[in-house]
Tab-separated table of C-alpha atoms in Angstrom:
chain	number	residue	atom	x	y	z
G	1	UNK	CA	50.950	-0.430	-42.066
G	2	UNK	CA	49.763	-3.448	-43.865
G	3	UNK	CA	48.930	-4.718	-40.802
G	4	UNK	CA	46.772	-2.027	-40.004
G	5	UNK	CA	45.068	-1.817	-43.714
G	6	UNK	CA	44.269	-5.890	-43.157
G	7	UNK	CA	42.563	-4.627	-39.793
G	8	UNK	CA	40.322	-2.276	-41.280
G	9	UNK	CA	39.030	-4.005	-44.614
G	10	UNK	CA	38.594	-6.794	-42.418
G	11	UNK	CA	36.640	-5.296	-39.991
G	12	UNK	CA	33.878	-3.729	-42.495
G	13	UNK	CA	34.024	-6.969	-43.922
G	14	UNK	CA	32.742	-8.553	-40.374
G	15	UNK	CA	30.713	-5.791	-40.642
G	16	UNK	CA	29.079	-6.531	-43.753
G	17	UNK	CA	28.539	-10.266	-43.888
G	18	UNK	CA	25.143	-10.606	-43.105
G	19	UNK	CA	23.431	-14.448	-43.893
G	20	UNK	CA	26.892	-16.665	-42.833
G	21	UNK	CA	29.957	-17.785	-44.309
G	22	UNK	CA	29.064	-18.573	-47.898
G	23	UNK	CA	27.986	-14.903	-47.891
G	24	UNK	CA	31.191	-13.771	-46.287
G	25	UNK	CA	33.243	-14.845	-49.372
G	26	UNK	CA	31.741	-13.097	-51.680
G	27	UNK	CA	32.112	-10.193	-49.883
G	28	UNK	CA	35.897	-10.617	-48.861
G	29	UNK	CA	36.558	-12.002	-52.649
G	30	UNK	CA	35.567	-8.388	-53.731
G	31	UNK	CA	37.596	-6.965	-50.885
G	32	UNK	CA	39.888	-8.423	-51.150
G	33	UNK	CA	40.914	-9.588	-54.793
G	34	UNK	CA	38.624	-6.345	-56.840
G	35	UNK	CA	39.620	-3.018	-54.251
G	36	UNK	CA	42.867	-4.033	-52.205
G	37	UNK	CA	44.441	-6.736	-54.891
G	38	UNK	CA	46.005	-8.692	-52.231
G	39	UNK	CA	45.473	-11.647	-54.021
G	40	UNK	CA	44.569	-13.166	-57.500
G	41	UNK	CA	41.223	-14.807	-57.820
G	42	UNK	CA	43.533	-17.566	-58.052
G	43	UNK	CA	44.723	-17.465	-55.132
G	44	UNK	CA	41.351	-16.870	-53.242
G	45	UNK	CA	39.994	-20.115	-54.749
G	46	UNK	CA	42.725	-21.364	-52.529
G	47	UNK	CA	41.577	-19.972	-50.170
G	48	UNK	CA	37.877	-20.990	-50.083
G	49	UNK	CA	38.779	-24.541	-50.743
G	50	UNK	CA	41.007	-24.936	-48.136
G	51	UNK	CA	38.332	-23.179	-46.121
G	52	UNK	CA	35.754	-25.919	-46.282
G	53	UNK	CA	38.747	-28.828	-45.761
G	54	UNK	CA	39.263	-27.622	-42.400
G	55	UNK	CA	37.957	-27.401	-39.171
G	56	UNK	CA	35.954	-24.165	-38.162
G	57	UNK	CA	33.349	-22.064	-39.802
G	58	UNK	CA	33.888	-21.161	-43.086
G	59	UNK	CA	34.398	-17.083	-42.852
G	60	UNK	CA	36.833	-17.709	-40.184
G	61	UNK	CA	38.637	-20.103	-42.312
G	62	UNK	CA	39.093	-18.140	-45.190
G	63	UNK	CA	39.725	-14.721	-42.906
G	64	UNK	CA	42.964	-16.358	-41.414
G	65	UNK	CA	43.747	-18.574	-44.692
G	66	UNK	CA	43.705	-14.637	-46.230
G	67	UNK	CA	45.485	-12.784	-42.902
G	68	UNK	CA	48.242	-15.326	-42.989
G	69	UNK	CA	48.625	-14.792	-46.855
G	70	UNK	CA	49.658	-10.700	-46.280
G	71	UNK	CA	50.469	-10.652	-43.913
G	72	UNK	CA	51.752	-13.657	-42.128
G	73	UNK	CA	51.172	-15.441	-38.799
G	74	UNK	CA	50.552	-11.626	-37.452
G	75	UNK	CA	48.253	-10.981	-40.507
G	76	UNK	CA	46.315	-14.615	-39.795
G	77	UNK	CA	45.566	-13.084	-36.175
G	78	UNK	CA	44.425	-10.434	-36.738
G	79	UNK	CA	42.442	-10.109	-39.837
G	80	UNK	CA	40.594	-13.509	-37.734
G	81	UNK	CA	39.831	-10.601	-35.259
G	82	UNK	CA	38.843	-7.853	-36.887
G	83	UNK	CA	36.557	-10.316	-38.543
G	84	UNK	CA	34.711	-11.030	-35.526
G	85	UNK	CA	35.049	-7.924	-33.768
G	86	UNK	CA	31.748	-6.502	-35.363
G	87	UNK	CA	29.216	-9.154	-35.379
G	88	UNK	CA	30.951	-9.836	-31.266
G	89	UNK	CA	29.483	-5.949	-30.312
G	90	UNK	CA	26.753	-6.454	-32.268
G	91	UNK	CA	25.162	-9.529	-30.762
G	92	UNK	CA	25.901	-8.307	-27.302
G	93	UNK	CA	24.580	-5.768	-27.949
G	94	UNK	CA	21.381	-7.409	-29.986
G	95	UNK	CA	21.249	-8.861	-25.929
G	96	UNK	CA	20.959	-6.177	-24.138
G	97	UNK	CA	19.166	-4.347	-26.594
G	98	UNK	CA	16.214	-7.122	-26.336
G	99	UNK	CA	17.176	-7.536	-22.392
G	100	UNK	CA	15.616	-4.413	-21.218
G	101	UNK	CA	12.737	-4.163	-24.232
G	102	UNK	CA	12.614	-7.658	-24.929
G	103	UNK	CA	8.796	-7.423	-23.037
G	104	UNK	CA	7.740	-4.382	-25.747
G	105	UNK	CA	4.294	-6.239	-27.524
G	106	UNK	CA	5.885	-5.365	-30.463
G	107	UNK	CA	9.345	-6.501	-30.188
G	108	UNK	CA	8.457	-9.281	-29.402
G	109	UNK	CA	6.477	-9.959	-32.643
G	110	UNK	CA	9.131	-8.653	-34.355
G	111	UNK	CA	11.774	-12.022	-32.305
G	112	UNK	CA	9.222	-14.175	-33.123
G	113	UNK	CA	8.551	-13.498	-36.541
G	114	UNK	CA	11.422	-13.578	-37.364
G	115	UNK	CA	11.543	-17.424	-36.318
G	116	UNK	CA	10.260	-18.551	-39.648
G	117	UNK	CA	12.490	-17.470	-41.122
G	118	UNK	CA	15.429	-19.580	-38.977
G	119	UNK	CA	14.414	-22.197	-40.079
G	120	UNK	CA	14.456	-21.151	-43.348
G	121	UNK	CA	17.569	-19.704	-43.409
G	122	UNK	CA	18.817	-23.329	-42.472
G	123	UNK	CA	17.685	-25.171	-45.313
G	124	UNK	CA	18.510	-22.688	-47.621
G	125	UNK	CA	21.861	-23.808	-45.691
G	126	UNK	CA	20.782	-27.863	-46.265
G	127	UNK	CA	19.336	-27.151	-49.748
G	128	UNK	CA	23.556	-25.638	-50.648
G	129	UNK	CA	24.515	-28.654	-49.776
G	130	UNK	CA	22.962	-30.562	-52.517
G	131	UNK	CA	23.381	-28.051	-55.377
G	132	UNK	CA	26.904	-27.381	-54.140
G	133	UNK	CA	28.266	-30.716	-55.329
G	134	UNK	CA	28.335	-32.024	-51.291
G	135	UNK	CA	26.608	-35.050	-52.376
G	136	UNK	CA	27.558	-37.308	-55.965
G	137	UNK	CA	26.554	-40.672	-55.924
G	138	UNK	CA	24.459	-43.344	-54.216
G	139	UNK	CA	26.844	-43.735	-51.734
G	140	UNK	CA	26.044	-40.009	-50.439
G	141	UNK	CA	22.852	-41.024	-50.267
G	142	UNK	CA	22.866	-43.882	-48.194
G	143	UNK	CA	25.840	-41.994	-45.379
G	144	UNK	CA	23.044	-38.964	-45.186
G	145	UNK	CA	20.385	-41.223	-44.777
G	146	UNK	CA	21.957	-44.120	-42.678
G	147	UNK	CA	23.597	-40.330	-40.538
G	148	UNK	CA	20.540	-38.615	-40.104
G	149	UNK	CA	18.410	-42.289	-38.756
G	150	UNK	CA	20.886	-42.343	-36.421
G	151	UNK	CA	21.078	-39.324	-35.321
G	152	UNK	CA	17.081	-38.995	-35.086
G	153	UNK	CA	16.408	-42.336	-33.178
G	154	UNK	CA	19.531	-42.589	-31.426
G	155	UNK	CA	20.582	-39.849	-30.838
G	156	UNK	CA	23.996	-40.331	-30.990
G	157	UNK	CA	26.466	-37.814	-30.630
G	158	UNK	CA	27.158	-35.806	-33.323
G	159	UNK	CA	30.574	-35.404	-33.432
G	160	UNK	CA	31.191	-39.117	-33.587
G	161	UNK	CA	28.317	-39.720	-37.078
G	162	UNK	CA	30.575	-36.851	-38.353
G	163	UNK	CA	33.860	-38.280	-38.166
G	164	UNK	CA	32.299	-41.951	-38.439
G	165	UNK	CA	30.914	-40.624	-41.885
G	166	UNK	CA	34.252	-39.587	-42.770
G	167	UNK	CA	36.406	-43.006	-42.217
G	168	UNK	CA	33.329	-44.614	-44.681
G	169	UNK	CA	34.453	-42.307	-46.422
G	170	UNK	CA	37.699	-42.752	-46.744
G	171	UNK	CA	37.083	-46.875	-47.280
G	172	UNK	CA	34.812	-47.024	-49.633
G	173	UNK	CA	36.016	-44.209	-51.813
U	1	UNK	CA	34.372	-13.915	7.929
U	2	UNK	CA	36.172	-16.699	7.777
U	3	UNK	CA	33.137	-18.510	5.878
U	4	UNK	CA	32.106	-15.588	4.021
U	5	UNK	CA	35.797	-15.163	2.104
U	6	UNK	CA	35.516	-19.149	1.291
U	7	UNK	CA	32.317	-18.434	-0.386
U	8	UNK	CA	33.633	-15.602	-2.363
U	9	UNK	CA	36.579	-18.223	-3.248
U	10	UNK	CA	33.831	-20.564	-4.078
U	11	UNK	CA	32.356	-17.948	-6.328
U	12	UNK	CA	35.333	-17.807	-7.381
U	13	UNK	CA	36.125	-20.891	-8.770
U	14	UNK	CA	33.109	-21.714	-9.543
U	15	UNK	CA	33.398	-18.739	-11.950
U	16	UNK	CA	36.652	-19.745	-13.689
U	17	UNK	CA	35.331	-23.281	-13.487
U	18	UNK	CA	32.649	-21.908	-15.752
U	19	UNK	CA	34.991	-20.375	-18.146
U	20	UNK	CA	37.103	-22.908	-18.515
U	21	UNK	CA	34.405	-25.751	-19.439
U	22	UNK	CA	32.592	-22.821	-21.986
U	23	UNK	CA	36.696	-22.782	-23.780
U	24	UNK	CA	36.715	-25.898	-23.891
U	25	UNK	CA	33.399	-27.412	-24.947
U	26	UNK	CA	33.393	-24.267	-27.702
U	27	UNK	CA	37.086	-25.332	-28.350
U	28	UNK	CA	35.365	-28.833	-29.480
U	29	UNK	CA	32.519	-27.418	-30.941
U	30	UNK	CA	34.499	-25.032	-33.258
U	31	UNK	CA	36.737	-28.679	-34.070
U	32	UNK	CA	34.391	-29.956	-35.378
U	33	UNK	CA	31.933	-27.612	-37.581
U	34	UNK	CA	33.097	-28.296	-40.830
U	35	UNK	CA	31.276	-26.619	-43.615
U	36	UNK	CA	29.874	-23.824	-42.594
U	37	UNK	CA	28.530	-22.648	-38.614
U	38	UNK	CA	25.091	-24.231	-38.955
U	39	UNK	CA	26.630	-27.758	-38.132
U	40	UNK	CA	26.985	-26.188	-35.610
U	41	UNK	CA	23.418	-26.389	-34.438
U	42	UNK	CA	22.962	-29.912	-33.508
U	43	UNK	CA	26.520	-29.617	-31.384
U	44	UNK	CA	25.508	-27.111	-29.703
U	45	UNK	CA	21.902	-28.741	-28.637
U	46	UNK	CA	23.948	-31.164	-27.548
U	47	UNK	CA	26.839	-29.901	-25.293
U	48	UNK	CA	24.931	-27.088	-23.956
U	49	UNK	CA	21.585	-28.180	-23.609
U	50	UNK	CA	21.267	-31.821	-22.836
U	51	UNK	CA	23.943	-32.464	-21.076
U	52	UNK	CA	25.162	-28.882	-18.905
U	53	UNK	CA	21.563	-27.591	-19.022
U	54	UNK	CA	23.151	-24.455	-19.710
U	55	UNK	CA	20.399	-22.697	-21.679
U	56	UNK	CA	16.732	-23.359	-22.568
U	57	UNK	CA	15.836	-24.735	-26.074
U	58	UNK	CA	13.598	-21.785	-26.318
U	59	UNK	CA	16.530	-19.732	-24.984
U	60	UNK	CA	18.778	-21.715	-28.075
U	61	UNK	CA	15.880	-20.618	-30.684
U	62	UNK	CA	16.169	-16.736	-29.788
U	63	UNK	CA	20.219	-17.020	-30.157
U	64	UNK	CA	19.869	-18.192	-33.602
U	65	UNK	CA	17.704	-15.080	-34.642
U	66	UNK	CA	19.830	-12.989	-33.001
U	67	UNK	CA	23.312	-14.656	-34.972
U	68	UNK	CA	21.402	-14.842	-37.491
U	69	UNK	CA	20.410	-10.553	-37.493
U	70	UNK	CA	23.521	-9.571	-36.945
U	71	UNK	CA	26.665	-10.330	-38.964
U	72	UNK	CA	28.845	-12.139	-39.257
U	73	UNK	CA	29.898	-16.162	-38.571
U	74	UNK	CA	26.509	-17.634	-37.383
U	75	UNK	CA	29.215	-19.986	-35.463
U	76	UNK	CA	30.428	-16.741	-33.815
U	77	UNK	CA	27.305	-15.268	-33.509
U	78	UNK	CA	26.046	-17.819	-31.281
U	79	UNK	CA	28.991	-18.646	-28.802
U	80	UNK	CA	29.176	-14.777	-28.030
U	81	UNK	CA	24.904	-15.558	-27.009
U	82	UNK	CA	25.607	-18.687	-25.520
U	83	UNK	CA	28.876	-17.405	-23.687
U	84	UNK	CA	27.033	-14.173	-22.521
U	85	UNK	CA	24.214	-15.885	-21.541
U	86	UNK	CA	25.674	-18.464	-19.330
U	87	UNK	CA	29.156	-16.277	-17.979
U	88	UNK	CA	28.589	-12.955	-19.153
U	89	UNK	CA	30.613	-10.538	-21.888
U	90	UNK	CA	33.584	-12.441	-20.646
U	91	UNK	CA	31.837	-15.427	-21.197
U	92	UNK	CA	31.491	-14.677	-24.604
U	93	UNK	CA	34.717	-13.747	-25.485
U	94	UNK	CA	35.565	-16.926	-23.807
U	95	UNK	CA	33.416	-18.837	-25.689
U	96	UNK	CA	34.006	-16.980	-29.297
U	97	UNK	CA	38.420	-17.545	-27.974
U	98	UNK	CA	37.036	-21.226	-28.037
U	99	UNK	CA	34.869	-21.554	-31.364
U	100	UNK	CA	37.723	-19.571	-33.395
U	101	UNK	CA	41.077	-20.864	-32.109
U	102	UNK	CA	40.368	-24.804	-33.678
U	103	UNK	CA	40.743	-22.834	-37.477
U	104	UNK	CA	43.603	-20.687	-36.107
U	105	UNK	CA	45.565	-23.102	-35.491
U	106	UNK	CA	44.410	-25.857	-38.338
U	107	UNK	CA	44.583	-23.081	-40.570
U	108	UNK	CA	48.079	-22.025	-39.807
U	109	UNK	CA	49.938	-25.477	-39.813
U	110	UNK	CA	48.546	-25.981	-42.689
U	111	UNK	CA	49.205	-23.262	-43.850
U	112	UNK	CA	53.170	-23.517	-42.810
U	113	UNK	CA	52.821	-27.499	-42.967
U	114	UNK	CA	51.371	-29.168	-46.145
U	115	UNK	CA	49.531	-26.462	-48.997
U	116	UNK	CA	49.607	-29.939	-50.560
U	117	UNK	CA	47.063	-30.840	-48.464
U	118	UNK	CA	43.930	-30.735	-50.563
U	119	UNK	CA	45.055	-32.337	-53.073
U	120	UNK	CA	45.907	-35.355	-50.244
U	121	UNK	CA	42.883	-38.413	-51.415
U	122	UNK	CA	42.487	-39.340	-47.541
U	123	UNK	CA	42.083	-35.456	-46.522
U	124	UNK	CA	39.158	-35.538	-50.176
U	125	UNK	CA	37.681	-38.757	-49.111
U	126	UNK	CA	37.388	-37.911	-45.430
U	127	UNK	CA	35.280	-35.089	-46.173
U	128	UNK	CA	33.566	-36.684	-48.996
U	129	UNK	CA	32.337	-39.083	-46.409
U	130	UNK	CA	31.698	-36.466	-44.186
U	131	UNK	CA	29.436	-33.908	-46.266
U	132	UNK	CA	26.429	-36.041	-46.820
U	133	UNK	CA	27.032	-36.232	-42.528
U	134	UNK	CA	26.490	-32.940	-42.194
U	135	UNK	CA	23.856	-32.239	-44.514
U	136	UNK	CA	21.776	-34.876	-42.389
U	137	UNK	CA	23.305	-33.334	-39.415
U	138	UNK	CA	21.289	-29.978	-40.305
U	139	UNK	CA	18.620	-31.530	-41.737
U	140	UNK	CA	18.135	-32.894	-38.168
U	141	UNK	CA	18.582	-29.821	-36.826
U	142	UNK	CA	15.940	-28.121	-39.430
U	143	UNK	CA	13.525	-30.572	-37.439
U	144	UNK	CA	14.423	-29.633	-33.823
U	145	UNK	CA	14.239	-26.451	-33.986
U	146	UNK	CA	11.400	-26.496	-36.891
U	147	UNK	CA	9.439	-28.387	-33.711
U	148	UNK	CA	9.511	-25.592	-31.734
U	149	UNK	CA	9.393	-22.541	-33.852
U	150	UNK	CA	6.973	-23.634	-36.357
U	151	UNK	CA	4.330	-24.940	-33.894
U	152	UNK	CA	1.644	-22.058	-36.130
U	153	UNK	CA	0.519	-23.344	-38.848
U	154	UNK	CA	0.664	-19.730	-40.409
U	155	UNK	CA	4.283	-20.030	-39.719
U	156	UNK	CA	4.801	-22.632	-41.827
U	157	UNK	CA	3.012	-20.394	-44.323
U	158	UNK	CA	5.607	-17.792	-44.061
U	159	UNK	CA	8.924	-20.055	-44.099
U	160	UNK	CA	7.500	-21.837	-47.679
U	161	UNK	CA	7.200	-18.223	-48.861
U	162	UNK	CA	10.240	-17.053	-47.025
U	163	UNK	CA	12.525	-20.033	-48.882
U	164	UNK	CA	10.344	-18.968	-51.908
U	165	UNK	CA	11.664	-16.051	-52.317
U	166	UNK	CA	15.676	-16.508	-51.094
U	167	UNK	CA	15.680	-19.404	-53.417
U	168	UNK	CA	14.192	-18.079	-56.252
U	169	UNK	CA	14.411	-14.419	-56.124
U	170	UNK	CA	17.584	-14.696	-54.946
U	171	UNK	CA	16.574	-12.313	-52.110
U	172	UNK	CA	19.624	-11.763	-49.475
U	173	UNK	CA	19.602	-13.396	-46.122
U	174	UNK	CA	19.254	-10.296	-43.929
U	175	UNK	CA	16.238	-8.956	-46.333
U	176	UNK	CA	14.553	-12.375	-45.478
U	177	UNK	CA	14.957	-11.432	-41.605
U	178	UNK	CA	13.853	-8.551	-42.155
U	179	UNK	CA	10.698	-9.321	-44.120
U	180	UNK	CA	10.521	-11.870	-41.534
U	181	UNK	CA	10.514	-9.602	-38.993
U	182	UNK	CA	7.615	-7.322	-40.492
U	183	UNK	CA	5.644	-10.110	-41.041
U	184	UNK	CA	4.840	-10.442	-37.331
U	185	UNK	CA	4.104	-7.214	-36.250
U	186	UNK	CA	1.501	-7.847	-38.113
U	187	UNK	CA	0.092	-10.985	-37.050
U	188	UNK	CA	-2.045	-11.348	-33.733
U	189	UNK	CA	-2.537	-14.221	-30.713
U	190	UNK	CA	1.247	-14.708	-30.895
U	191	UNK	CA	1.826	-16.713	-28.038
């Protein structure tokens, strides 16, 4: 029964989680900690820390880990699946809609109108890394600048840049 | 009859091959998406656009718009978009599976074996070093995508205005999308 409840809760979270990972966490906390009382606030903070330190999107990590804490491996799988389901369906429906009506001038205008907002949300994500304590000292600033230069001028593979920066972190901190 | 069969089999094979490479590419991307879905965007540009030519930059930008307009993780939404573009609904499912599997595996391993993982200084220092690189990745994605979607001066103004609404007035991200889409209706001579 808890599995079904978990499924329904995460469908609901997935359906209303607009705005990416960091917008998802408060929603998840409301449902998991306040409404269902599956986890305490302290346990949920653990979930967030682990989610940030683990590869993969934060929302997915948080869903997997919360589901696991509540109902084991199966719970983790169900929560992750339920969290993804609404967004996959909605993206497919939107794509279908645009395929049929994308040539409509009004709809085309809306789609193009959204483009500057895409940049806005990305700038906000960058800003939240800075204000969220992602860069704490001069060393961090230097890593950011060097990574940026390497990415822009040498077109280095981003994965290699991430791993090298992490190794540099282990060495200098 | 024979050539027909061969062709069919080749099509089937190339179908399977594309699904397999979709899975492996998104598995790789999922494994290196640290600190939020936007980190994924430069990885996708590198793997999907530059290396494999699966979609164009223009389609990619449309994909990000759709990913942001739908609820859920940006990474999953972008994977759905690209998977569907490249190989239909099956492709979408495979790309999403590839994206979330690294998360699922690593969370399960950590939850089972070492919950003290986050206390480990090596892990903390690794991420302390990697996070500024994450920022650099996002900024270079902003530049790449901005070059395409902010060509018109009024789009720059809209983008800055929306940023003000988002950060200063704390408007919800979905409202930012809705406002931008509505503004789009009133702008003439878009190209």
